[in-house]
Amino acid sequence: MAAFDFDAAVRWGRLDPGRTLSRRDDAELPFIGDHPGAGHGLLLDTCVYIDGLQGRAPDAVDELLNVRTANHSTVAIQELMHTVGVLDPADPRTKSAVKQIGVLVDAMPAHRTFAPDVEVLARAAMLSGILCRLQGHDKDARLRALHDCILFLQAQKLGFAMLTGNIADFDYLLQLVPAARVLFYRRP
């Protein structure tokens, strides 16, 4: 038995609206609101960590994280570690930023940290390819689209809601896979 059903994924991947996707009005999207309540566990997009470290996350994000279970993806860890590698060692701010990222990653409990499986990785690759084709993404945007798709489908498979401040990109994904759960926030 194969580790991955290629034909089923290709059938699933026939998500083609035949047009470039447009960002929908905020009123059509699921924002966390001013008073977030209990609900599904969350899978955190990398921007949630970065916004938290930089003090750009709204209070509603902290409130939501106090009432829901936060889960983490190895993809977000990978993106955070990429940031550590990209930071200029000669910049005086780098040491502090690396230390903050280290504290953040070390605080992620192992039992709440998930790696995407073969099915999620393969479907995410296909979904990001569809998205890149529809939106005309250049080479620089393709890897970011792949990571977003992996997180998005991983959250869906695990039964979590994706928490993100990346409204435009995840709006497009919701248009292609409307059954997924995403909660948006806007940076103040």
mmCIF file of C-alpha atoms in Angstrom:
data_model
loop_
_atom_site.group_PDB
_atom_site.id
_atom_site.type_symbol
_atom_site.label_atom_id
_atom_site.label_comp_id
_atom_site.label_asym_id
_atom_site.label_seq_id
_atom_site.Cartn_x
_atom_site.Cartn_y
_atom_site.Cartn_z
ATOM 1 C CA MET A 1 0.000 0.000 0.000
ATOM 2 C CA ALA A 2 1.358 3.418 -0.977
ATOM 3 C CA ALA A 3 1.975 6.047 1.702
ATOM 4 C CA PHE A 4 -0.064 8.491 -0.352
ATOM 5 C CA ASP A 5 -3.037 8.139 -2.728
ATOM 6 C CA PHE A 6 -1.930 10.183 -5.730
ATOM 7 C CA ASP A 7 -5.136 9.728 -7.760
ATOM 8 C CA ALA A 8 -7.365 10.805 -4.854
ATOM 9 C CA ALA A 9 -5.239 13.902 -4.341
ATOM 10 C CA VAL A 10 -5.426 14.815 -8.032
ATOM 11 C CA ARG A 11 -9.238 14.449 -7.938
ATOM 12 C CA TRP A 12 -9.350 16.615 -4.796
ATOM 13 C CA GLY A 13 -7.029 19.118 -6.429
ATOM 14 C CA ARG A 14 -9.421 19.983 -9.229
ATOM 15 C CA LEU A 15 -10.278 23.144 -7.281
ATOM 16 C CA ASP A 16 -10.218 25.605 -10.116
ATOM 17 C CA PRO A 17 -12.526 28.595 -10.102
ATOM 18 C CA GLY A 18 -11.047 29.516 -13.481
ATOM 19 C CA ARG A 19 -10.241 33.050 -12.366
ATOM 20 C CA THR A 20 -7.876 35.047 -10.216
ATOM 21 C CA LEU A 21 -9.149 35.185 -6.646
ATOM 22 C CA SER A 22 -10.087 38.532 -5.128
ATOM 23 C CA ARG A 23 -9.809 39.504 -1.495
ATOM 24 C CA ARG A 24 -13.292 39.504 0.040
ATOM 25 C CA ASP A 25 -14.734 42.191 2.275
ATOM 26 C CA ASP A 26 -13.924 41.803 5.984
ATOM 27 C CA ALA A 27 -17.629 41.368 6.760
ATOM 28 C CA GLU A 28 -17.523 38.035 4.867
ATOM 29 C CA LEU A 29 -14.562 36.676 6.874
ATOM 30 C CA PRO A 30 -14.354 35.056 10.325
ATOM 31 C CA PHE A 31 -12.551 37.570 12.561
ATOM 32 C CA ILE A 32 -12.047 36.775 16.251
ATOM 33 C CA GLY A 33 -13.904 39.895 17.330
ATOM 34 C CA ASP A 34 -13.518 41.895 20.484
ATOM 35 C CA HIS A 35 -14.592 39.126 22.895
ATOM 36 C CA PRO A 36 -13.343 35.746 21.685
ATOM 37 C CA GLY A 37 -14.894 32.713 23.290
ATOM 38 C CA ALA A 38 -14.273 29.027 23.655
ATOM 39 C CA GLY A 39 -14.233 26.786 20.603
ATOM 40 C CA HIS A 40 -11.946 24.596 18.544
ATOM 41 C CA GLY A 41 -8.286 24.272 19.383
ATOM 42 C CA LEU A 42 -6.049 26.590 17.406
ATOM 43 C CA LEU A 43 -3.076 26.053 15.135
ATOM 44 C CA LEU A 44 -0.971 29.194 15.132
ATOM 45 C CA ASP A 45 0.317 30.753 11.933
ATOM 46 C CA THR A 46 3.918 31.971 12.149
ATOM 47 C CA CYS A 47 2.750 35.587 12.059
ATOM 48 C CA VAL A 48 0.993 35.058 15.432
ATOM 49 C CA TYR A 49 4.371 34.398 17.080
ATOM 50 C CA ILE A 50 6.063 37.275 15.292
ATOM 51 C CA ASP A 51 3.241 39.724 16.041
ATOM 52 C CA GLY A 52 3.367 38.647 19.691
ATOM 53 C CA LEU A 53 7.125 39.163 19.911
ATOM 54 C CA GLN A 54 6.866 42.562 18.256
ATOM 55 C CA GLY A 55 3.883 43.712 20.329
ATOM 56 C CA ARG A 56 1.657 43.956 17.241
ATOM 57 C CA ALA A 57 -0.983 41.399 18.210
ATOM 58 C CA PRO A 58 -4.316 42.841 19.350
ATOM 59 C CA ASP A 59 -5.602 42.137 22.862
ATOM 60 C CA ALA A 60 -8.230 39.833 21.348
ATOM 61 C CA VAL A 61 -5.459 37.397 20.366
ATOM 62 C CA ASP A 62 -4.222 37.167 23.967
ATOM 63 C CA GLU A 63 -7.805 36.701 25.181
ATOM 64 C CA LEU A 64 -8.386 33.948 22.624
ATOM 65 C CA LEU A 65 -5.158 32.170 23.573
ATOM 66 C CA ASN A 66 -6.300 32.248 27.217
ATOM 67 C CA VAL A 67 -9.543 30.363 26.459
ATOM 68 C CA ARG A 68 -8.528 28.011 23.651
ATOM 69 C CA THR A 69 -5.812 25.412 23.328
ATOM 70 C CA ALA A 70 -2.881 26.643 21.258
ATOM 71 C CA ASN A 71 -1.194 24.061 19.040
ATOM 72 C CA HIS A 72 1.993 24.452 17.062
ATOM 73 C CA SER A 73 3.319 23.206 13.748
ATOM 74 C CA THR A 74 6.828 22.204 12.851
ATOM 75 C CA VAL A 75 6.297 24.419 9.789
ATOM 76 C CA ALA A 76 6.038 27.492 12.027
ATOM 77 C CA ILE A 77 9.151 26.354 13.893
ATOM 78 C CA GLN A 78 10.893 25.981 10.544
ATOM 79 C CA GLU A 79 9.900 29.521 9.524
ATOM 80 C CA LEU A 80 11.038 30.928 12.879
ATOM 81 C CA MET A 81 14.373 29.133 12.575
ATOM 82 C CA HIS A 82 14.754 30.496 9.051
ATOM 83 C CA THR A 83 14.380 33.949 10.581
ATOM 84 C CA VAL A 84 17.183 33.140 13.039
ATOM 85 C CA GLY A 85 19.401 32.153 10.112
ATOM 86 C CA VAL A 86 18.542 35.252 8.074
ATOM 87 C CA LEU A 87 19.241 37.751 10.851
ATOM 88 C CA ASP A 88 22.533 39.599 10.457
ATOM 89 C CA PRO A 89 24.908 38.573 13.273
ATOM 90 C CA ALA A 90 26.570 42.002 13.070
ATOM 91 C CA ASP A 91 23.289 43.798 13.825
ATOM 92 C CA PRO A 92 23.109 44.617 17.548
ATOM 93 C CA ARG A 93 19.395 43.657 17.652
ATOM 94 C CA THR A 94 20.037 40.110 16.412
ATOM 95 C CA LYS A 95 21.161 38.626 19.741
ATOM 96 C CA SER A 96 17.978 39.766 21.509
ATOM 97 C CA ALA A 97 15.716 38.613 18.650
ATOM 98 C CA VAL A 98 17.360 35.176 18.544
ATOM 99 C CA LYS A 99 16.989 34.839 22.306
ATOM 100 C CA GLN A 100 13.272 35.732 22.130
ATOM 101 C CA ILE A 101 12.675 33.223 19.338
ATOM 102 C CA GLY A 102 14.536 30.573 21.353
ATOM 103 C CA VAL A 103 12.365 31.176 24.416
ATOM 104 C CA LEU A 104 9.267 30.988 22.221
ATOM 105 C CA VAL A 105 10.246 27.714 20.518
ATOM 106 C CA ASP A 106 11.381 26.148 23.813
ATOM 107 C CA ALA A 107 7.971 26.975 25.345
ATOM 108 C CA MET A 108 6.076 24.938 22.725
ATOM 109 C CA PRO A 109 5.021 21.718 24.467
ATOM 110 C CA ALA A 110 5.950 18.585 22.543
ATOM 111 C CA HIS A 111 2.448 17.124 22.961
ATOM 112 C CA ARG A 112 0.972 20.219 21.270
ATOM 113 C CA THR A 113 3.496 20.388 18.408
ATOM 114 C CA PHE A 114 2.583 18.567 15.212
ATOM 115 C CA ALA A 115 4.449 17.669 12.039
ATOM 116 C CA PRO A 116 2.477 17.509 8.795
ATOM 117 C CA ASP A 117 2.095 14.031 7.342
ATOM 118 C CA VAL A 118 2.630 12.861 3.765
ATOM 119 C CA GLU A 119 -0.988 13.509 2.752
ATOM 120 C CA VAL A 120 -0.967 17.085 4.087
ATOM 121 C CA LEU A 121 2.393 17.830 2.453
ATOM 122 C CA ALA A 122 1.333 16.460 -0.928
ATOM 123 C CA ARG A 123 -2.081 18.146 -0.943
ATOM 124 C CA ALA A 124 -0.542 21.403 0.252
ATOM 125 C CA ALA A 125 1.980 21.263 -2.601
ATOM 126 C CA MET A 126 -0.869 20.835 -5.055
ATOM 127 C CA LEU A 127 -2.997 23.556 -3.414
ATOM 128 C CA SER A 128 -0.077 25.997 -3.426
ATOM 129 C CA GLY A 129 0.535 25.192 -7.091
ATOM 130 C CA ILE A 130 -3.101 25.968 -7.875
ATOM 131 C CA LEU A 131 -2.902 29.173 -5.847
ATOM 132 C CA CYS A 132 0.354 30.249 -7.523
ATOM 133 C CA ARG A 133 -1.141 29.586 -10.961
ATOM 134 C CA LEU A 134 -4.383 31.442 -10.221
ATOM 135 C CA GLN A 135 -2.733 34.395 -8.527
ATOM 136 C CA GLY A 136 0.337 34.568 -10.783
ATOM 137 C CA HIS A 137 2.757 34.389 -7.834
ATOM 138 C CA ASP A 138 6.381 34.989 -8.678
ATOM 139 C CA LYS A 139 9.147 32.683 -7.478
ATOM 140 C CA ASP A 140 9.641 34.595 -4.215
ATOM 141 C CA ALA A 141 6.010 34.118 -3.166
ATOM 142 C CA ARG A 142 5.826 30.404 -3.979
ATOM 143 C CA LEU A 143 7.597 29.073 -0.873
ATOM 144 C CA ARG A 144 5.517 31.311 1.386
ATOM 145 C CA ALA A 145 2.371 30.024 -0.360
ATOM 146 C CA LEU A 146 3.507 26.427 0.188
ATOM 147 C CA HIS A 147 4.063 27.000 3.912
ATOM 148 C CA ASP A 148 0.656 28.705 4.237
ATOM 149 C CA CYS A 149 -1.020 25.788 2.465
ATOM 150 C CA ILE A 150 0.695 23.227 4.694
ATOM 151 C CA LEU A 151 -0.406 25.048 7.861
ATOM 152 C CA PHE A 152 -3.930 25.535 6.485
ATOM 153 C CA LEU A 153 -4.440 21.868 5.547
ATOM 154 C CA GLN A 154 -2.677 20.617 8.679
ATOM 155 C CA ALA A 155 -5.113 22.615 10.838
ATOM 156 C CA GLN A 156 -8.036 21.226 8.857
ATOM 157 C CA LYS A 157 -6.854 17.623 9.155
ATOM 158 C CA LEU A 158 -6.257 17.949 12.911
ATOM 159 C CA GLY A 159 -9.645 19.614 13.483
ATOM 160 C CA PHE A 160 -8.152 22.932 14.578
ATOM 161 C CA ALA A 161 -8.977 26.475 13.567
ATOM 162 C CA MET A 162 -6.083 28.349 11.978
ATOM 163 C CA LEU A 163 -5.306 31.624 13.774
ATOM 164 C CA THR A 164 -3.676 34.201 11.511
ATOM 165 C CA GLY A 165 -3.238 37.875 10.803
ATOM 166 C CA ASN A 166 -2.443 37.018 7.166
ATOM 167 C CA ILE A 167 -5.879 37.963 5.903
ATOM 168 C CA ALA A 168 -5.365 38.096 2.144
ATOM 169 C CA ASP A 169 -3.515 34.802 1.667
ATOM 170 C CA PHE A 170 -5.743 32.758 3.955
ATOM 171 C CA ASP A 171 -8.883 34.358 2.465
ATOM 172 C CA TYR A 172 -7.784 32.914 -0.889
ATOM 173 C CA LEU A 173 -7.285 29.490 0.707
ATOM 174 C CA LEU A 174 -10.732 29.649 2.321
ATOM 175 C CA GLN A 175 -12.221 30.416 -1.079
ATOM 176 C CA LEU A 176 -10.617 27.250 -2.453
ATOM 177 C CA VAL A 177 -11.376 25.072 0.616
ATOM 178 C CA PRO A 178 -14.389 26.678 2.345
ATOM 179 C CA ALA A 179 -14.847 23.790 4.805
ATOM 180 C CA ALA A 180 -11.659 24.755 6.668
ATOM 181 C CA ARG A 181 -11.745 26.869 9.832
ATOM 182 C CA VAL A 182 -9.733 30.077 10.018
ATOM 183 C CA LEU A 183 -9.891 32.904 12.527
ATOM 184 C CA PHE A 184 -8.454 36.222 11.435
ATOM 185 C CA TYR A 185 -7.219 39.158 13.435
ATOM 186 C CA ARG A 186 -6.158 42.598 12.325
ATOM 187 C CA ARG A 187 -3.003 44.165 13.693
ATOM 188 C CA PRO A 188 -3.698 47.459 15.520
#
